[in-house]
CSV table of C-alpha atoms and ligand atoms in Angstrom, one decimal:
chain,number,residue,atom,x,y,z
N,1,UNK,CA,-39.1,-9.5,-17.1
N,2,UNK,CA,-38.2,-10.4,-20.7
N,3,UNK,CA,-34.4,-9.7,-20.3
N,4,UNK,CA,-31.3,-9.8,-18.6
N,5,UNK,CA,-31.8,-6.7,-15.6
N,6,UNK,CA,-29.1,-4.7,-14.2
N,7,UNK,CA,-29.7,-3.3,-10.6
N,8,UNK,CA,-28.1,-0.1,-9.3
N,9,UNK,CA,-25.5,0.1,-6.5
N,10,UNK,CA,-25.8,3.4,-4.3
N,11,UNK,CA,-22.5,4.2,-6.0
N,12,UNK,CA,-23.5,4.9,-9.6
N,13,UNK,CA,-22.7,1.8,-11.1
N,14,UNK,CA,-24.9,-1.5,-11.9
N,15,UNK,CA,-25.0,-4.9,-11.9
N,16,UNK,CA,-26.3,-7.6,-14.2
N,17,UNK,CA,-28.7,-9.3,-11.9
N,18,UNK,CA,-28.1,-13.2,-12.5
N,19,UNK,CA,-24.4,-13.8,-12.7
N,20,UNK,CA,-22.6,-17.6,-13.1
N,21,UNK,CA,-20.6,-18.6,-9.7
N,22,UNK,CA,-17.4,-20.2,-10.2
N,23,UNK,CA,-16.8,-22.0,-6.7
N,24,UNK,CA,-15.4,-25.1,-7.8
N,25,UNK,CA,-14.8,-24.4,-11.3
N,26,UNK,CA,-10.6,-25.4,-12.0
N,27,UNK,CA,-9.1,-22.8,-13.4
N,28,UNK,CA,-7.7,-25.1,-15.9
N,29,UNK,CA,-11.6,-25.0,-17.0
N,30,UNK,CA,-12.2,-21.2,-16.2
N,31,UNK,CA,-11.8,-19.7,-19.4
N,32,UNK,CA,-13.9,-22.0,-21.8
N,33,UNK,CA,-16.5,-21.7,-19.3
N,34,UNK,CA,-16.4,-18.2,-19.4
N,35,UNK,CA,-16.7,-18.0,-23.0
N,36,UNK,CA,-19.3,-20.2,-23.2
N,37,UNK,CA,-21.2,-18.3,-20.2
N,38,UNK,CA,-20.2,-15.1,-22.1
N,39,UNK,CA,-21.7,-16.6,-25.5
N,40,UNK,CA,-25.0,-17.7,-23.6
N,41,UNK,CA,-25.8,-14.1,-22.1
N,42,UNK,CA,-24.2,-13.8,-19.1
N,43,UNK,CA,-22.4,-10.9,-18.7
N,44,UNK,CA,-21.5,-11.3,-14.4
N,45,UNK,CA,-18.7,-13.9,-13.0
N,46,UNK,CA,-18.3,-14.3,-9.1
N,47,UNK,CA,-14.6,-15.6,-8.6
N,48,UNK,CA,-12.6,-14.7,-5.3
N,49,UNK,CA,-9.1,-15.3,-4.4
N,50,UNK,CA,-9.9,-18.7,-2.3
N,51,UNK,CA,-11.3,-20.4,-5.5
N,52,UNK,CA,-7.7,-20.6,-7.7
N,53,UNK,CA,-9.1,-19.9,-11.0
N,54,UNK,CA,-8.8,-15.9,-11.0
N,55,UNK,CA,-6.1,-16.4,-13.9
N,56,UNK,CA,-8.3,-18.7,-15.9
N,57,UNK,CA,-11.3,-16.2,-15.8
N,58,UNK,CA,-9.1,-13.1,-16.4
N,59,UNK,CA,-8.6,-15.2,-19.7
N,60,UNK,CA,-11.9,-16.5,-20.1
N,61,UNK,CA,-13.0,-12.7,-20.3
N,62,UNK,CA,-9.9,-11.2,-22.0
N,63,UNK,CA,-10.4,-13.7,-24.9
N,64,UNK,CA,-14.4,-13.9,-25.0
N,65,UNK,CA,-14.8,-11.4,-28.2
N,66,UNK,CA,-16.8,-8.1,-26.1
N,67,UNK,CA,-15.3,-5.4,-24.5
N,68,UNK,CA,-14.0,-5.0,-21.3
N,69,UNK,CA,-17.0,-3.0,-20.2
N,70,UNK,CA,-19.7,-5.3,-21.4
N,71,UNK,CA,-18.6,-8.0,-18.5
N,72,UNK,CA,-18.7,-7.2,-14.7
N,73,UNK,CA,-16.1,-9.1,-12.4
N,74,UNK,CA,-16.5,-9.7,-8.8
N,75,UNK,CA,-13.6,-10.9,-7.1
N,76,UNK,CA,-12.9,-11.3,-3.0
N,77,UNK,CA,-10.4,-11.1,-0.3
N,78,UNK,CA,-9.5,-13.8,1.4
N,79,UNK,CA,-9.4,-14.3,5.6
N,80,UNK,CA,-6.2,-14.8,6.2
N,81,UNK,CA,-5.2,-11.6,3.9
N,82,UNK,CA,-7.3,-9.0,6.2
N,83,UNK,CA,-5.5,-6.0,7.8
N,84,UNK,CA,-4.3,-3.4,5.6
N,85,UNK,CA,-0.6,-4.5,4.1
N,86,UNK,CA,-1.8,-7.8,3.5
N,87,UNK,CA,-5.2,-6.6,1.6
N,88,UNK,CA,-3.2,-3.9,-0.4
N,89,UNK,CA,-0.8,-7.1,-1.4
N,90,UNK,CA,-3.6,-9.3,-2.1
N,91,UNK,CA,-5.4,-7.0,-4.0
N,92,UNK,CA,-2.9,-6.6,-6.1
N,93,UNK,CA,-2.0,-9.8,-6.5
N,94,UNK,CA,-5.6,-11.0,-7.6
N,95,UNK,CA,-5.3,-7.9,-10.0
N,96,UNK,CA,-2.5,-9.0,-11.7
N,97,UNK,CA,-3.8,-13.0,-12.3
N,98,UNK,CA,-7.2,-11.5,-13.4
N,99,UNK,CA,-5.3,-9.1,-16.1
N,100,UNK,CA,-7.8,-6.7,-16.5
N,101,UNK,CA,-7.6,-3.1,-17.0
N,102,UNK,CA,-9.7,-3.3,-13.9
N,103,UNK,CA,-12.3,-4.7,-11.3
N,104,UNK,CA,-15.9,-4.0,-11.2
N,105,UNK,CA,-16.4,-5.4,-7.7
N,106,UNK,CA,-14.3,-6.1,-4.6
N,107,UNK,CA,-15.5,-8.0,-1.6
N,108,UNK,CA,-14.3,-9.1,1.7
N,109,UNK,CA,-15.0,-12.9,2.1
N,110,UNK,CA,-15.4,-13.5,5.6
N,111,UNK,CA,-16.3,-10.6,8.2
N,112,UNK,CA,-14.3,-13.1,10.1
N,113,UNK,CA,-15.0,-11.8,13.4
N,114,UNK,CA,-12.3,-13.5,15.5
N,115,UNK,CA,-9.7,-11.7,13.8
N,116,UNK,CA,-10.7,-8.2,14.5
N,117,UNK,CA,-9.8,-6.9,11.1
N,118,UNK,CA,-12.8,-6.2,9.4
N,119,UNK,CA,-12.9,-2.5,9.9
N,120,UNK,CA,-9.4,-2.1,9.1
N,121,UNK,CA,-9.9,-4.2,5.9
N,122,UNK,CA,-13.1,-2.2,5.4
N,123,UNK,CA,-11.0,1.2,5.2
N,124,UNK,CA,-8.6,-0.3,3.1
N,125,UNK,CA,-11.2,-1.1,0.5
N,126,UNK,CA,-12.4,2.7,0.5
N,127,UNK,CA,-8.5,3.2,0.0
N,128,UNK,CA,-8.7,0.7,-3.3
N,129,UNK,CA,-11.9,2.1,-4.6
N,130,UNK,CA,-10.9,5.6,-4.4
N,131,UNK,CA,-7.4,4.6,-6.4
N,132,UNK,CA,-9.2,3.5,-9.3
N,133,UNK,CA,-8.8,-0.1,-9.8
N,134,UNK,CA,-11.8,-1.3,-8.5
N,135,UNK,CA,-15.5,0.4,-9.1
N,136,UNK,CA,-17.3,-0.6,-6.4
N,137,UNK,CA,-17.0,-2.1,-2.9
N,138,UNK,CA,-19.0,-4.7,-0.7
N,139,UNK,CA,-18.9,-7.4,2.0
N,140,UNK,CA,-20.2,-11.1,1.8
N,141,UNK,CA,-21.5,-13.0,4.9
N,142,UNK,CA,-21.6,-9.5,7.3
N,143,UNK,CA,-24.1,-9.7,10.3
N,144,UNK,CA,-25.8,-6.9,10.8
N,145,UNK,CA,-24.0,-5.6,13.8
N,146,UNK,CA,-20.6,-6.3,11.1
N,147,UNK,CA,-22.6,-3.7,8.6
N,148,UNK,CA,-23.6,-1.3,11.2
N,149,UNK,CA,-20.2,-1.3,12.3
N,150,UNK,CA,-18.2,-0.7,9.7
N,151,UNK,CA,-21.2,2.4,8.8
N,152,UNK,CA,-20.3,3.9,12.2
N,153,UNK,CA,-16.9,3.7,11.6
N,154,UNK,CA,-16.2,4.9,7.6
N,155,UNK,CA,-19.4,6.6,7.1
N,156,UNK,CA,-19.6,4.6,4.1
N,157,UNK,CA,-21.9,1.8,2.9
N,158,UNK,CA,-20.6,-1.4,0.9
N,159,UNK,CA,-23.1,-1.4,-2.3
N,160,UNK,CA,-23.8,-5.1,-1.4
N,161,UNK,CA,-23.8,-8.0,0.8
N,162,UNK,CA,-23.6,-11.3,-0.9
N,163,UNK,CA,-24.3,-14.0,1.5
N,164,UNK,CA,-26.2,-17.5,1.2
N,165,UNK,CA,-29.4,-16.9,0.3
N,166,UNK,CA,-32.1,-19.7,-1.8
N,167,UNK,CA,-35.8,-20.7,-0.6
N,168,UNK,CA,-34.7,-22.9,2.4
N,169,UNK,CA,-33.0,-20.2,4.2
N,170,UNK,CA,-34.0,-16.5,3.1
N,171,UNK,CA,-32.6,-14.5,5.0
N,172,UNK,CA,-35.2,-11.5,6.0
N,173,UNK,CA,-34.0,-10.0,8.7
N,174,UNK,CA,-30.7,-9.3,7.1
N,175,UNK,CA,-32.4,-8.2,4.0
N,176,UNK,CA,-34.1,-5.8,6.0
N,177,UNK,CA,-30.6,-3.8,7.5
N,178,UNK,CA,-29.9,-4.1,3.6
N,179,UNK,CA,-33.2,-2.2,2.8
N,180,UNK,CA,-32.6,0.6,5.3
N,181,UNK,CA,-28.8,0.8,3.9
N,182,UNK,CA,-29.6,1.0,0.3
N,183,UNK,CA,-27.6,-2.2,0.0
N,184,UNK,CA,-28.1,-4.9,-2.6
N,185,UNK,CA,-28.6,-8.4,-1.1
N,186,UNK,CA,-26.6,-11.0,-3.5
N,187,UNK,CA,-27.3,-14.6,-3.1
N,188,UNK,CA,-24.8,-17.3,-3.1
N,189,UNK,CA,-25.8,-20.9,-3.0
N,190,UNK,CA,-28.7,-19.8,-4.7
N,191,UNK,CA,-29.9,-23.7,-5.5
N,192,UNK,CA,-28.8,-24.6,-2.4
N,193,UNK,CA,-25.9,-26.6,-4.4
N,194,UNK,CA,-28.4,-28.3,-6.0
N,195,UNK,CA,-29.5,-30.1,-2.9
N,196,UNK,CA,-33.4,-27.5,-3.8
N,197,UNK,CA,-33.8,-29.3,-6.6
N,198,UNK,CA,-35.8,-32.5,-5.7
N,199,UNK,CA,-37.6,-30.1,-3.7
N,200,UNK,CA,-41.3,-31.0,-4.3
N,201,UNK,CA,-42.8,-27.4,-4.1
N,202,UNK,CA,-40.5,-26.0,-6.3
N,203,UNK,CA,-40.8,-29.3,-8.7
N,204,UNK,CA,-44.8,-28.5,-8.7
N,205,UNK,CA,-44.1,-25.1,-9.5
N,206,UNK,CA,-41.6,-26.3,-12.5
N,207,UNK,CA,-44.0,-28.7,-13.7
N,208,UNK,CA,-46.8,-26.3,-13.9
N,209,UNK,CA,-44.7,-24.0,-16.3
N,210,UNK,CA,-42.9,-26.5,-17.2
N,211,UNK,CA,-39.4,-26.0,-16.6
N,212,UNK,CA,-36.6,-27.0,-14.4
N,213,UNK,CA,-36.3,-26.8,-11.0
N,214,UNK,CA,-33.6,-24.7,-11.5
N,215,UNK,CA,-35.0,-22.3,-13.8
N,216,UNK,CA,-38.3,-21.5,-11.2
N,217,UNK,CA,-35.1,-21.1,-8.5
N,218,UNK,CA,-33.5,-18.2,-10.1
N,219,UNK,CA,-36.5,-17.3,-11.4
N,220,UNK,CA,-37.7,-16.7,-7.6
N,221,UNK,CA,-34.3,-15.1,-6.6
N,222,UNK,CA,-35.2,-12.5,-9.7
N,223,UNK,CA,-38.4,-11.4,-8.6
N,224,UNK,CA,-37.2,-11.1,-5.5
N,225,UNK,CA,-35.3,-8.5,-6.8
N,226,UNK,CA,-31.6,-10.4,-5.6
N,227,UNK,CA,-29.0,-10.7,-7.2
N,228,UNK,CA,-28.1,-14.4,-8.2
N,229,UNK,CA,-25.3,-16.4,-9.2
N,230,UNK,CA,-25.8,-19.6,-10.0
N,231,UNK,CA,-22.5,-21.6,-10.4
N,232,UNK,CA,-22.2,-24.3,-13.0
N,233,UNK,CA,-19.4,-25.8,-15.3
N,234,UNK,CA,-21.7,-28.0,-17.4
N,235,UNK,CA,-22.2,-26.2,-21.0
N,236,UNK,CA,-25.9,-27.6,-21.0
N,237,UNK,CA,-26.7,-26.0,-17.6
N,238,UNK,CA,-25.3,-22.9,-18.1
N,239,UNK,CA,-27.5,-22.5,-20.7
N,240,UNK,CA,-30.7,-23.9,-18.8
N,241,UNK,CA,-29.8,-21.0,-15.7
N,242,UNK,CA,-30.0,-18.4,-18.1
N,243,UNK,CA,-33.4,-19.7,-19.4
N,244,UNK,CA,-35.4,-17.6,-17.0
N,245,UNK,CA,-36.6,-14.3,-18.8
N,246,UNK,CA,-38.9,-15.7,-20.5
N,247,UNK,CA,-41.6,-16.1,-18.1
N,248,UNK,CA,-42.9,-15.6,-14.9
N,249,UNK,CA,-43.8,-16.9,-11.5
N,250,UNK,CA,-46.9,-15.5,-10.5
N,251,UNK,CA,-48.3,-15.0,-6.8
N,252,UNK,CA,-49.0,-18.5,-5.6
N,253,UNK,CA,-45.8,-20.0,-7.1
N,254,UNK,CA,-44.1,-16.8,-5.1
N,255,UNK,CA,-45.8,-18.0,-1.7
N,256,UNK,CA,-45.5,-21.4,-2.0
N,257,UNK,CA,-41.5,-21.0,-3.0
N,258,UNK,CA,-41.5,-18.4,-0.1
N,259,UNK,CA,-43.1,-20.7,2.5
N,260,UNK,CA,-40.2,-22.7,2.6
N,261,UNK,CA,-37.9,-20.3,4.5
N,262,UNK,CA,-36.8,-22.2,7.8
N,263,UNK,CA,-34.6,-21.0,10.4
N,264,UNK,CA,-32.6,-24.5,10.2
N,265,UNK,CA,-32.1,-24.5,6.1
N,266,UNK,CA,-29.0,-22.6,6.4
N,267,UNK,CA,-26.3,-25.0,4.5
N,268,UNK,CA,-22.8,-23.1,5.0
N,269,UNK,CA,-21.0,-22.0,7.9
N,270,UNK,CA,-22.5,-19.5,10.1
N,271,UNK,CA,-20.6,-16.1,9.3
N,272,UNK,CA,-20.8,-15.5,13.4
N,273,UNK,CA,-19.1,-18.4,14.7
N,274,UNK,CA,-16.9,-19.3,11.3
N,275,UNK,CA,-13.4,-19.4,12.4
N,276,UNK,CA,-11.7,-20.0,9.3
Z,301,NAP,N1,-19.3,-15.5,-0.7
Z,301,NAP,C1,-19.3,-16.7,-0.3
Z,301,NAP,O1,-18.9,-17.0,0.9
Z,301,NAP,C2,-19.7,-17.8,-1.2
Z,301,NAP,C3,-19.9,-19.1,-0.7
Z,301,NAP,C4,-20.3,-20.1,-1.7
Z,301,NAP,C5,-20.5,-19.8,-3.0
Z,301,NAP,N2,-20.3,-18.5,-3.4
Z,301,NAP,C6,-20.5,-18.1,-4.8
Z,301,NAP,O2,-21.9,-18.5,-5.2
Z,301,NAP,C7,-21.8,-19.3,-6.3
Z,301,NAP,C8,-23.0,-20.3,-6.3
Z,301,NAP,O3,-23.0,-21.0,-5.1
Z,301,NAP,P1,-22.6,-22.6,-5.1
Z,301,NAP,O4,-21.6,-22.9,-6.2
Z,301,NAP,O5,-22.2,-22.9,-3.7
Z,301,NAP,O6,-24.0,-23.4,-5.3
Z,301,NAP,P2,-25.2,-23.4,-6.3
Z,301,NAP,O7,-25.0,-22.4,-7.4
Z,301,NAP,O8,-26.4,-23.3,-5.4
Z,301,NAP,O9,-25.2,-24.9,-6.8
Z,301,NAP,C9,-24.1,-25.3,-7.7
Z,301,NAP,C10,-24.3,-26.8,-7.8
Z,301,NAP,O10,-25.5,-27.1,-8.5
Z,301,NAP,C11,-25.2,-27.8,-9.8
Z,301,NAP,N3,-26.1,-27.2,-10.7
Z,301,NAP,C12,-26.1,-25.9,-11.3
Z,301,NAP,N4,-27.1,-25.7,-12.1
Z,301,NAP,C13,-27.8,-26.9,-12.2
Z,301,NAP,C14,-29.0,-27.3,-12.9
Z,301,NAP,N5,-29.6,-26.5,-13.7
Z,301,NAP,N6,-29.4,-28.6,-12.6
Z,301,NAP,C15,-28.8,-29.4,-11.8
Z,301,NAP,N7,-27.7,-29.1,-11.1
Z,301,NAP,C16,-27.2,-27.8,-11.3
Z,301,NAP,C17,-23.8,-27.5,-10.0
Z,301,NAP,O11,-23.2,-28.6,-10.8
Z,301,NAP,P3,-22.5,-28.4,-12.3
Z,301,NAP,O12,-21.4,-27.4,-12.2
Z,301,NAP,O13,-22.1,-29.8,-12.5
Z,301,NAP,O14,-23.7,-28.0,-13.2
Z,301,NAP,C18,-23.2,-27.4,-8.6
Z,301,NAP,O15,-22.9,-28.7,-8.1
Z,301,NAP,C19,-20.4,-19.9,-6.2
Z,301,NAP,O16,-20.0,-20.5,-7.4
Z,301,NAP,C20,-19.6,-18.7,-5.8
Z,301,NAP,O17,-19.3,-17.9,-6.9
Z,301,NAP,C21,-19.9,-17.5,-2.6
């Protein structure tokens, strides 16, 4: 893998496989750090509603110097916005701070089970899709019995799940429903908020090709054939995250990276028992 990949949703459209995260990143920040993502190769932002920077990357990719089409947006409701009045409002409201002609990618946050709107919001988001503003649809943190259920219900499929996903905790059994689905797993917390990095089987690994910690990271999420978005807001590591097409884990480096999956590595809430 020499360059940037795109993987294919069950829709028709693609996504750029390694996309920056922008948890945390104020949107006072947003659009230089867009640009400078943009400038380094990335061509894939994750924002959401919750992170209060949608009007700082709407400008960061309005003002970044390619075309609309050249950059994918993901963007995401938020819990408390689930049924459908309140999704149709929200949508439009994160439309309208994003300013873009339109949105590649819209997600529901939270299944958020113990509000027993997720089906609701699901059928809402076929309602968006079909309208025209967004391109494709998909879920972040669904269960399994959240995916099958909302299947059963709509007859139709999200074109991905993004959920946390890095070595410590990888998440096969849910990758698995997404196999059988046709559904692309995306991975958020992909460094494990940088908690992975002192990690000393992925710092052998680094060491014998001789780059970051990081880098063999996404590197590993890559060949995994995930999709992975890195967040950062520091120019320098932007740049080092993107670094990764330029060579290649091979076998040994993939088992030992893949031997530390544990069932207690999870870091963020629990999408089953997360009442927020
Ligand atoms: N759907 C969901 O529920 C959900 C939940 C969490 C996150 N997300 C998405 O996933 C994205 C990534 O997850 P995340 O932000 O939680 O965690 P992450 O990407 O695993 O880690 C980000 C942390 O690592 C640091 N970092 C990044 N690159 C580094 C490098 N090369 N060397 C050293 N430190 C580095 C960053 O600091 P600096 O910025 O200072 O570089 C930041 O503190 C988010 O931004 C968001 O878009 C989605």
């Amino acid at each position: 893998m020499t360059e940037q990949a795109f993987l294919e949703f069950h829709d028709g459209n693609r996504i750029p496989q390694l996309g920056l995260g922008v948890f945390k990143t104020g949107d006072d920040i947003a659009a230089p750090t867009i640009r400078k993502a943009i400038e380094t190769g990335y061509r894939h932002i994750d924002t959401a509603a919750m992170y209060d920077n949608e009007k700082g990357v709407g400008e960061g990719v309005r003002t970044c110097g390619l075309p609309r089409e050249e950059i994918f947006v993901t963007t995401k409701l938020w819990n408390d916005n689930q049924g459908r009045d309140k999704t149709l409002k929200a949508f439009d409201e994160s439309f309208k701070r994003l300013g873009l002609d339109y949105i590649d990618l819209y997600l529901i946050h939270w299944p958020a089970p113990n509000r027993g709107l997720y089906v609701e919001t699901w059928k809402t988001l076929i309602e968006l899709k079909a309208e025209g503003r967004v391109r494709s649809i998909g879920v972040s943190n669904f269960c399994p019995e959240h995916l099958e259920k909302i299947i059963d219900e709509t007859g139709v499929k999200p074109v991905i799940n993004q959920v946390e996903l890095h070595p410590l905790f990888q998440q096969k059994k849910l990758r698995e429903t997404h196999a059988k689905h046709g559904i692309l797993t995306e991975c958020w917390s992909p460094l494990g908020r940088g908690e992975l990095l002192d990690n000393p089987a992925i710092m052998g690994v680094a060491k014998k090709h001789d780059r970051t910690a990081a880098q063999v990271i996404i590197r590993w999420h890559l060949q995994n054939g995930l999709v992975v978005i890195p967040k950062s807001s520091n120019p320098e590591r932007i740049e080092e995250n993107f670094n990764v097409f330029d060579f290649i884990l091979d076998d040994s480096d993939m088992r030992a990276i893949g031997g530390l999956d544990s069932a207690l590595g999870r870091i963020g809430p629990d999408p089953m028992t997360a009442t927020f």
